[in-house]
Tab-separated table of C-alpha atoms and ligand atoms in Angstrom:
chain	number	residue	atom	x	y	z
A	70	UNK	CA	79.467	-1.700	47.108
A	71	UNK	CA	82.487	-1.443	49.335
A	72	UNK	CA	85.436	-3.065	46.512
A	73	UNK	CA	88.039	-3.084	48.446
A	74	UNK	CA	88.982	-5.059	51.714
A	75	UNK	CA	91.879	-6.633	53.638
A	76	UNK	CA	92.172	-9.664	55.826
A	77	UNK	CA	94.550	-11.183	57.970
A	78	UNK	CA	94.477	-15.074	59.169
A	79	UNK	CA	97.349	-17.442	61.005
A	80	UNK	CA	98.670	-20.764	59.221
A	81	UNK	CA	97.391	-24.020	61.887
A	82	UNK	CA	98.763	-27.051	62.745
A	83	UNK	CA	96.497	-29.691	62.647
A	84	UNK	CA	97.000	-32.341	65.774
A	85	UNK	CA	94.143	-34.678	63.974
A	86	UNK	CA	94.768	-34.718	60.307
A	87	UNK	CA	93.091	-34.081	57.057
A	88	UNK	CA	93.975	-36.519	54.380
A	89	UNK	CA	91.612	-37.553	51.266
A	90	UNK	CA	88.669	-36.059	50.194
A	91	UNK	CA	85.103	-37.603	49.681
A	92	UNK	CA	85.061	-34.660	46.785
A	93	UNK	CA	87.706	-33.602	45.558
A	94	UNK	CA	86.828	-30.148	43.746
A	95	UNK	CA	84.845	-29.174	46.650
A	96	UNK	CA	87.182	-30.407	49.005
A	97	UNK	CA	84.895	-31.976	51.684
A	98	UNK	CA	87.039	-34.051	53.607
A	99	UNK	CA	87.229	-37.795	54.665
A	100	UNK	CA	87.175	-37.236	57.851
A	101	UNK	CA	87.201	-34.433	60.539
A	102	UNK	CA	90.155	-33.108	62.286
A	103	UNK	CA	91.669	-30.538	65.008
A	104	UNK	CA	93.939	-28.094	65.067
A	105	UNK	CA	95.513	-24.852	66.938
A	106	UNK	CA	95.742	-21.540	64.792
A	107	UNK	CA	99.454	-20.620	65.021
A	108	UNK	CA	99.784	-16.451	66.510
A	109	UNK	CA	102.668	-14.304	65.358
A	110	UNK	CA	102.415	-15.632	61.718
A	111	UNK	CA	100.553	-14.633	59.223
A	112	UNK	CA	98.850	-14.081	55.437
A	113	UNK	CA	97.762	-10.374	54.866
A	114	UNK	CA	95.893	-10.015	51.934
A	115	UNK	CA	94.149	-7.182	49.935
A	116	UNK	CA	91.795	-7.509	47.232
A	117	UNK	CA	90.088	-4.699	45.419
A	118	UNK	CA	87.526	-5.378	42.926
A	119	UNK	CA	87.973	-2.818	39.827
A	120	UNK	CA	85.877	-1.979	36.294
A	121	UNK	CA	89.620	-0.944	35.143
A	122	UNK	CA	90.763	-4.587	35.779
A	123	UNK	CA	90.441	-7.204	32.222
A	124	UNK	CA	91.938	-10.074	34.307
A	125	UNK	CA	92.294	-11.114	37.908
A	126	UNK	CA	95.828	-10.104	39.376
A	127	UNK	CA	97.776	-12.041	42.025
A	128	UNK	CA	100.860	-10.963	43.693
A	129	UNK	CA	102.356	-13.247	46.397
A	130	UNK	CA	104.833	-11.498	48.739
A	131	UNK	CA	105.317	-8.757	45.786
A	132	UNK	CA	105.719	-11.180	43.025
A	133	UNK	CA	103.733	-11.362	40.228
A	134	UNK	CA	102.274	-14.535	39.967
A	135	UNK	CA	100.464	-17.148	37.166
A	136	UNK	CA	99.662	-20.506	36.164
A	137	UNK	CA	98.502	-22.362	38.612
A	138	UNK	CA	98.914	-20.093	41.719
A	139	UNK	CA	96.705	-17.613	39.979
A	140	UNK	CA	94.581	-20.000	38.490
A	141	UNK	CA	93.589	-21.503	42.356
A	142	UNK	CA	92.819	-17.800	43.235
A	143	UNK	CA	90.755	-16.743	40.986
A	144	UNK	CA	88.438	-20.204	41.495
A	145	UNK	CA	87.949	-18.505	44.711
A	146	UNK	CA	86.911	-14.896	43.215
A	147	UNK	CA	84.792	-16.817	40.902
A	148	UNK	CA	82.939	-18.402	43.621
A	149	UNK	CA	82.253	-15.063	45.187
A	150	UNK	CA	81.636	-13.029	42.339
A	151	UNK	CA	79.254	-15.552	41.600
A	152	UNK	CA	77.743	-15.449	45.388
A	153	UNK	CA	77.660	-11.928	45.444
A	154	UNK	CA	76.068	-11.220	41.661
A	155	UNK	CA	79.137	-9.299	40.316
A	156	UNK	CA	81.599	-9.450	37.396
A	157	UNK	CA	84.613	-7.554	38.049
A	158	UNK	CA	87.930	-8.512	37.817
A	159	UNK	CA	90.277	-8.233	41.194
A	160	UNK	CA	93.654	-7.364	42.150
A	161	UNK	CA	94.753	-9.761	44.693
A	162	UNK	CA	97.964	-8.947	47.036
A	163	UNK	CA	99.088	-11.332	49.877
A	164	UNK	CA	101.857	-11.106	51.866
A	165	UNK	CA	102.999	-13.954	54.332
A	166	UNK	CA	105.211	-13.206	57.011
A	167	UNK	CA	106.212	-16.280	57.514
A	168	UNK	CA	109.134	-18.089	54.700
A	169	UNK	CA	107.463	-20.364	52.255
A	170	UNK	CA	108.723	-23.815	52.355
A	171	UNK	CA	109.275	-23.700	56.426
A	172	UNK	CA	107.122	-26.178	56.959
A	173	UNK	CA	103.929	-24.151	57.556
A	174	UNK	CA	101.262	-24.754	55.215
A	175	UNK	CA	101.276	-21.370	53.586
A	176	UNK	CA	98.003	-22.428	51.844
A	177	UNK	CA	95.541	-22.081	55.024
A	178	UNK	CA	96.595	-18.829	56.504
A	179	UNK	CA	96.267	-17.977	52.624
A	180	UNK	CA	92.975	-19.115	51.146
A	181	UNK	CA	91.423	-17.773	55.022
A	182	UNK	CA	92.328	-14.458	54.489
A	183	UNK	CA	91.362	-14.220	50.973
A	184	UNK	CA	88.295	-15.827	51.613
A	185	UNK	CA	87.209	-13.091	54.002
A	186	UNK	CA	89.100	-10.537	51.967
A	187	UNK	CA	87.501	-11.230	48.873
A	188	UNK	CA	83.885	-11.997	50.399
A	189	UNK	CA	83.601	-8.142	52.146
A	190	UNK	CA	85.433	-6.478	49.121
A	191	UNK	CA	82.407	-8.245	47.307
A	192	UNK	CA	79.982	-6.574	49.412
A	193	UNK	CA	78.905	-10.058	50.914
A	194	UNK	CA	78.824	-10.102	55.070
A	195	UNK	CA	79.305	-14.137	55.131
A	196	UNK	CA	78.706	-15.529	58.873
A	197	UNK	CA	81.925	-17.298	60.462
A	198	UNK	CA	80.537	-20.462	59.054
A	199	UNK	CA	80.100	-19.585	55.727
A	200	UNK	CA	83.698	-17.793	55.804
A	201	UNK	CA	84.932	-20.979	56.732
A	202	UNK	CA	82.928	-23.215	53.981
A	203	UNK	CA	84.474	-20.629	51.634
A	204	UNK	CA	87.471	-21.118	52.380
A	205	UNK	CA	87.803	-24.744	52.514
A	206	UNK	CA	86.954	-24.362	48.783
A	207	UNK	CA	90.607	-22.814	48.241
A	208	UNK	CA	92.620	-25.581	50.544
A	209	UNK	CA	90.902	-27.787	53.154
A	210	UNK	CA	92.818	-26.540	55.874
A	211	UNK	CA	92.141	-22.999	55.825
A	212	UNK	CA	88.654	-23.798	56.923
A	213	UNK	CA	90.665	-24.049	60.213
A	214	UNK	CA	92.014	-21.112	59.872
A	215	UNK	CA	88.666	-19.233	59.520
A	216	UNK	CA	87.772	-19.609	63.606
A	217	UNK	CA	89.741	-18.835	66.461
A	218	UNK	CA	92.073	-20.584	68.934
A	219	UNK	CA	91.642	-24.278	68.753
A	220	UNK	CA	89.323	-25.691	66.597
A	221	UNK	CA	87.635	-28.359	65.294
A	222	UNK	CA	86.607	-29.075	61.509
A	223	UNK	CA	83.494	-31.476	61.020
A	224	UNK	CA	84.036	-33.277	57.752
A	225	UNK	CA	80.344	-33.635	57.329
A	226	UNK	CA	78.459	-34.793	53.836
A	227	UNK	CA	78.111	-31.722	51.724
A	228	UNK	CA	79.238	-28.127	50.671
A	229	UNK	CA	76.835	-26.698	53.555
A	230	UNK	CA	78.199	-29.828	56.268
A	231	UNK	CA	81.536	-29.446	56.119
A	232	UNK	CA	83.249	-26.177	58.106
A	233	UNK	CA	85.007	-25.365	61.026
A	234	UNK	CA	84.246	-24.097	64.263
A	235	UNK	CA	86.224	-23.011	67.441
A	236	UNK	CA	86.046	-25.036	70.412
A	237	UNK	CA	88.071	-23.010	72.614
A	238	UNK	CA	89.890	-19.980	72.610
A	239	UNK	CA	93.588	-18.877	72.413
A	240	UNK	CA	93.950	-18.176	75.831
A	241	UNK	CA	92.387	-21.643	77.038
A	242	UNK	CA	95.689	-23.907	77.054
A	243	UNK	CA	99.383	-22.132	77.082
A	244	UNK	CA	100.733	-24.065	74.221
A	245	UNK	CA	103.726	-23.675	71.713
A	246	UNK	CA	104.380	-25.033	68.767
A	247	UNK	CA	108.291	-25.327	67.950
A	248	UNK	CA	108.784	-25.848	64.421
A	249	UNK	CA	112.142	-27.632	63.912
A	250	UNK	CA	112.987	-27.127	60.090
A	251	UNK	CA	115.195	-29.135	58.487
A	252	UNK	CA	114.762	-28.788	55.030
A	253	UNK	CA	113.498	-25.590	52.976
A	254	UNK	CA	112.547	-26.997	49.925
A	255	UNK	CA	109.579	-26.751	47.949
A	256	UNK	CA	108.120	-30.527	48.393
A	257	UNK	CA	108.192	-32.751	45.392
A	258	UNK	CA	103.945	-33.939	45.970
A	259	UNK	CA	102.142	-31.132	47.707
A	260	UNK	CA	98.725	-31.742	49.553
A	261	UNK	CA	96.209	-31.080	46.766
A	262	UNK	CA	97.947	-33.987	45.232
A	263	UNK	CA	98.366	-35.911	47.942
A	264	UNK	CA	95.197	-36.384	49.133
A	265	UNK	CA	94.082	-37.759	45.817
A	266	UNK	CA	96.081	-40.499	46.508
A	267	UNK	CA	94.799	-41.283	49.697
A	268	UNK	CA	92.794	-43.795	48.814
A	269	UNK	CA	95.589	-45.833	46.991
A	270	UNK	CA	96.994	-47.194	50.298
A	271	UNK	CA	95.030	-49.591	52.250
A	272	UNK	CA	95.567	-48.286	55.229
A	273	UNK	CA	92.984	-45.406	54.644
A	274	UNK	CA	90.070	-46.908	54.919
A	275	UNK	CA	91.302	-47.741	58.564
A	276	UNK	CA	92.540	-44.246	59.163
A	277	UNK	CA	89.067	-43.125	58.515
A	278	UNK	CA	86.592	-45.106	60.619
A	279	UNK	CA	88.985	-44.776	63.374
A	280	UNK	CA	88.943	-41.343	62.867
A	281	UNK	CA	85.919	-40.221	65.166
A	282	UNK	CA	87.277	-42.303	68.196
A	283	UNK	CA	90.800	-39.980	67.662
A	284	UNK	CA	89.145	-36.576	67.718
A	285	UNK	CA	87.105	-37.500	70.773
A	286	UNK	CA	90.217	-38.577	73.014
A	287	UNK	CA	92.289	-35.495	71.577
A	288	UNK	CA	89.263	-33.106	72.015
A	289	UNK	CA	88.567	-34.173	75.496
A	290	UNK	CA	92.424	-33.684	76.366
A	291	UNK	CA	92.575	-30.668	74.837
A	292	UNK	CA	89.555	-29.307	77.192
A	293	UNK	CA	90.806	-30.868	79.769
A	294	UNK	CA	94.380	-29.769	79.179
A	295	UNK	CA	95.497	-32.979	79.972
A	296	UNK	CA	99.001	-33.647	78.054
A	297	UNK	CA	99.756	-37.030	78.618
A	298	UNK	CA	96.332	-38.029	76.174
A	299	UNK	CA	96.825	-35.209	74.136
A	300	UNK	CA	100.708	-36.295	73.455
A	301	UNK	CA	99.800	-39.894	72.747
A	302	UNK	CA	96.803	-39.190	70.350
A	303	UNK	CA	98.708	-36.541	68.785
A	304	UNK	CA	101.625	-38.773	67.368
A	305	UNK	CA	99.267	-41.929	66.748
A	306	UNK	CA	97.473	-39.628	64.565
A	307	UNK	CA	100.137	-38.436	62.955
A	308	UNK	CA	102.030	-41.538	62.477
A	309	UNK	CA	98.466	-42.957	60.847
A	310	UNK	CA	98.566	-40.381	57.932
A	311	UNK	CA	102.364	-41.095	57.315
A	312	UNK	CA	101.818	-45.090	57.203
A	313	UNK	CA	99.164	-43.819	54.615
A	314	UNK	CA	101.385	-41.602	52.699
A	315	UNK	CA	103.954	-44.212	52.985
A	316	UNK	CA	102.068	-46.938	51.579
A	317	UNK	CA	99.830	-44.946	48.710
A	318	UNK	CA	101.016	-45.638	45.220
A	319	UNK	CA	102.842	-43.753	43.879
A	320	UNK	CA	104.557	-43.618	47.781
A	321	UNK	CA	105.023	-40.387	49.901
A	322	UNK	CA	108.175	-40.518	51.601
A	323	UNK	CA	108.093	-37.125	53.384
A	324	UNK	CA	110.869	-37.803	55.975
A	325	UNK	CA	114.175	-36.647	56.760
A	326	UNK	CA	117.073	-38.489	58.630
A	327	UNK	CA	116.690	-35.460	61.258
A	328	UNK	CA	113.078	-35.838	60.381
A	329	UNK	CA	113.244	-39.249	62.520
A	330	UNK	CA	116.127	-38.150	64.691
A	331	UNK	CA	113.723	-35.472	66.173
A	332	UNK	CA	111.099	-37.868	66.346
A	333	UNK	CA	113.396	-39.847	68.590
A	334	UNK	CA	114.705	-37.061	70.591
A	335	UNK	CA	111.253	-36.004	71.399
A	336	UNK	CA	110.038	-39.613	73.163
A	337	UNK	CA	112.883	-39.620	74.919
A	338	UNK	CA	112.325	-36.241	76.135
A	339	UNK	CA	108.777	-37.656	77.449
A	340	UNK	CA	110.840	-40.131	79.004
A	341	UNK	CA	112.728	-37.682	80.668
A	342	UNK	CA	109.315	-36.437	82.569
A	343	UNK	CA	109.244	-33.579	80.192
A	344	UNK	CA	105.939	-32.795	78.325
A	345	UNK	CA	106.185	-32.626	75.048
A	346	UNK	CA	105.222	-34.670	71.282
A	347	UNK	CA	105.514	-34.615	68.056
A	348	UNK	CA	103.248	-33.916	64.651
A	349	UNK	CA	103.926	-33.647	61.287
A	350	UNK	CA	102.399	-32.456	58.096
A	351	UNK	CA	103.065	-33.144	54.248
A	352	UNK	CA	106.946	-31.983	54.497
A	353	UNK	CA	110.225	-33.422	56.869
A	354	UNK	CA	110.044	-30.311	59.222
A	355	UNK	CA	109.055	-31.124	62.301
A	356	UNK	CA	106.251	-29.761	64.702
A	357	UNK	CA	107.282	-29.814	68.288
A	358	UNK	CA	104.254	-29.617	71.113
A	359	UNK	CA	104.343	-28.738	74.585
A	360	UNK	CA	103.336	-26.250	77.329
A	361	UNK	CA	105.148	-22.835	77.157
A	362	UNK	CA	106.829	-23.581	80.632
A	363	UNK	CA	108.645	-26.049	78.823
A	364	UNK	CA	109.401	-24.480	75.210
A	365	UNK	CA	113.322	-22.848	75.852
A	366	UNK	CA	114.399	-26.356	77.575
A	367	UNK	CA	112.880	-28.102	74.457
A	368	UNK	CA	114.209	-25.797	72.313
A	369	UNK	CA	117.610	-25.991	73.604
A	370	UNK	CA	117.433	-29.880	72.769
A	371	UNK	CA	116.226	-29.772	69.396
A	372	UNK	CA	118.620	-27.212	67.850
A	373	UNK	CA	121.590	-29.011	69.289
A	374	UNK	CA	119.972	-32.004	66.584
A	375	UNK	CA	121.852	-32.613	63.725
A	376	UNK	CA	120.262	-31.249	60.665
A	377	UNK	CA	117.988	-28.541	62.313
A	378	UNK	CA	118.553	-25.457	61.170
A	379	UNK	CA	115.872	-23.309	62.342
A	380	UNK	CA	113.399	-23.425	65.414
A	381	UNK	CA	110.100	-21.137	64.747
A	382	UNK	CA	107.745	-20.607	67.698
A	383	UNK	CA	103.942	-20.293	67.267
A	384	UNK	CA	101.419	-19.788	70.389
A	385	UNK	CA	97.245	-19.985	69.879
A	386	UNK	CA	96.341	-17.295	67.610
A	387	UNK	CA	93.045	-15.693	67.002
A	388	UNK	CA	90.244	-15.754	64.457
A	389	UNK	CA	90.781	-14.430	60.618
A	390	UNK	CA	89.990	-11.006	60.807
A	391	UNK	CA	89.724	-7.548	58.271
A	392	UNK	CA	92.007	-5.237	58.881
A	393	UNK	CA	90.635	-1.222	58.408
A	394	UNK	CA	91.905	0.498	55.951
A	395	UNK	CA	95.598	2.327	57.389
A	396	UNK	CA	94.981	0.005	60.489
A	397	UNK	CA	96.895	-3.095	61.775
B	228	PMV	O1	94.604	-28.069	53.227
B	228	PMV	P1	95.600	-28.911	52.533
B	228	PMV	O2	95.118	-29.412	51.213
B	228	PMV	O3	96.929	-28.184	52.437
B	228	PMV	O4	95.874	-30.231	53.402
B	228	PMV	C1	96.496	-30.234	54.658
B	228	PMV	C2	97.033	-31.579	54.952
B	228	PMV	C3	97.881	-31.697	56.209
B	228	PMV	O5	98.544	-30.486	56.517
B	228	PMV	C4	98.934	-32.766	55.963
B	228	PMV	C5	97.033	-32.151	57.409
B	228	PMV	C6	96.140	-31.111	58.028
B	228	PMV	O6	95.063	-31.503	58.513
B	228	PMV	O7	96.500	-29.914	58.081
């Protein structure tokens, strides 16, 4: 049994959301969604299964970690120790390149690599589909991350249903994604929470069936690389799961004043002729679409903002993928 492996998988910004589960532990999602996997950042993570080991390790960017962040890893190494017939405890050791609390969900790049990590160290070669089930296990998202380029996450009906799958790759559609931070604070409700309180607000229920009819129109832009759709599907959707947030009890308020200030800035942009929108996940920080042609003009804009204090870039990125041992 090969016990040691390492894997390395981008964060993704979803352009159809994810919010609420149909189960919870298993966390099968309400309804599908898209995203793009986000190059140049990035989880690396080891694990190495050893007889030396009396408890599962976890150190996040060289710290030491416990309670619950070691307690959501080692669900994960429980699922695959129990897939894969072994009982050995691992050391787990991630490293993100990529600041926690900027407004990238650390969790998807995270619970992707160790899910493909973890799996091989096992001994287990798990399809792309199976990767990605396993993974959506550890934080819904990271299904997404499991796949390359953009892709698409069918919520389906059951553990086996519900994965992702890529439905073009990196190099299909030039875009960037400029992340204008404004705040770097850990959030007050994070997503695991959250989405337990979807179904609080009644605007869910609508969020849901309507669902389907979004990821068609943004799926067929996307293909098509046709902006215009993509940019007005793309903040609908994204202004549906913050009316839900906003209106769940207790209330998710994730906003900023620069939070809304960018929103602002970046319709009148489109005003302007310029392609571009807006999306934005469980935080205030603010993701900021359009073609590459376009990214230093729009990034010139949104700096000048008050209240942003950092621009990140992201293009496409690739598939999850094991790194050899001494490689890159
Ligand atoms: O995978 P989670 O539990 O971190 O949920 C992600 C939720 C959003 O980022 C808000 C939306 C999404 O689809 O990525």
């Amino acid at each position: 049994m090969k016990k040691k492996a390492t894997a390395l998988a981008h964060p993704n910004i979803a352009f159809i959301k994810y919010w609420g589960n149909q189960n919870q532990e298993l966390r099968i999602p309400q309804n599908g969604s898209l995203s793009m996997n986000l190059s140049g950042l990035e989880a690396r993570t080891t694990v190495h299964f050893d007889s030396d080991l009396h408890a599962d390790q976890f150190t996040l960017n060289d710290e030491p970690m416990d309670g619950a962040g070691l307690a959501r890893v080692t669900k994960m190494l429980d699922r695959v120790r129990r897939l894969a017939g072994i009982n050995q405890y691992a050391s787990v050791s991630s490293q993100n390149n990529f600041p926690t609390g900027s407004g990238i969900a650390s969790s998807a790049a995270a619970f992707a690599a160790l899910a493909l990590a973890a799996s091989t160290a096992a001994g287990l070669t798990l399809s792309e589909k199976e990767t990605s089930i396993l993974a959506r296990t550890g934080s819904g998202s990271a299904s997404r991350s499991v796949p390359g380029g953009f892709v698409e996450w069918q919520a389906g009906s059951d553990h086996e249903s519900s994965y992702a799958f890529s439905i073009a790759p990196p190099e299909h559609w030039d875009l960037v994604d400029l992340v204008a931070v404004v705040s770097q604070e850990h959030k007050a409700t994070g997503s695991t929470a959250g989405h337990t309180l979807a179904d609080t607000s009644p605007f869910q229920s609508a969020r849901v069936q309507d669902a389907p009819r979004r990821i068609d129109i943004c799926r067929t832009a996307l293909l098509e690389k046709d902006f215009d759709a993509f940019a007005e599907i793309v903040e609908l959707d994204s202004n549906m799961m913050h009316a839900v947030m906003q209106t769940s009890s207790p209330r998710l308020n994730y906003w900023r004043p620069a939070t809304l200030a960018i929103m602002h800035a970046v319709q009148e942009l489109r005003r302007g002729g310029i392609p571009v929108c807006y999306t934005i996940d469980a935080g205030p920080n603010v993701h900021v679409l359009c073609p590459k042609e376009f990214s230093d003009e729009v990034s010139e804009q949104l700096i000048n903002i008050s209240g942003v204090i950092k621009i990140l870039a992201a293009s496409p990125g690739g598939p999850a993928k094991l790194i050899p041992e001494g490689g890159n």
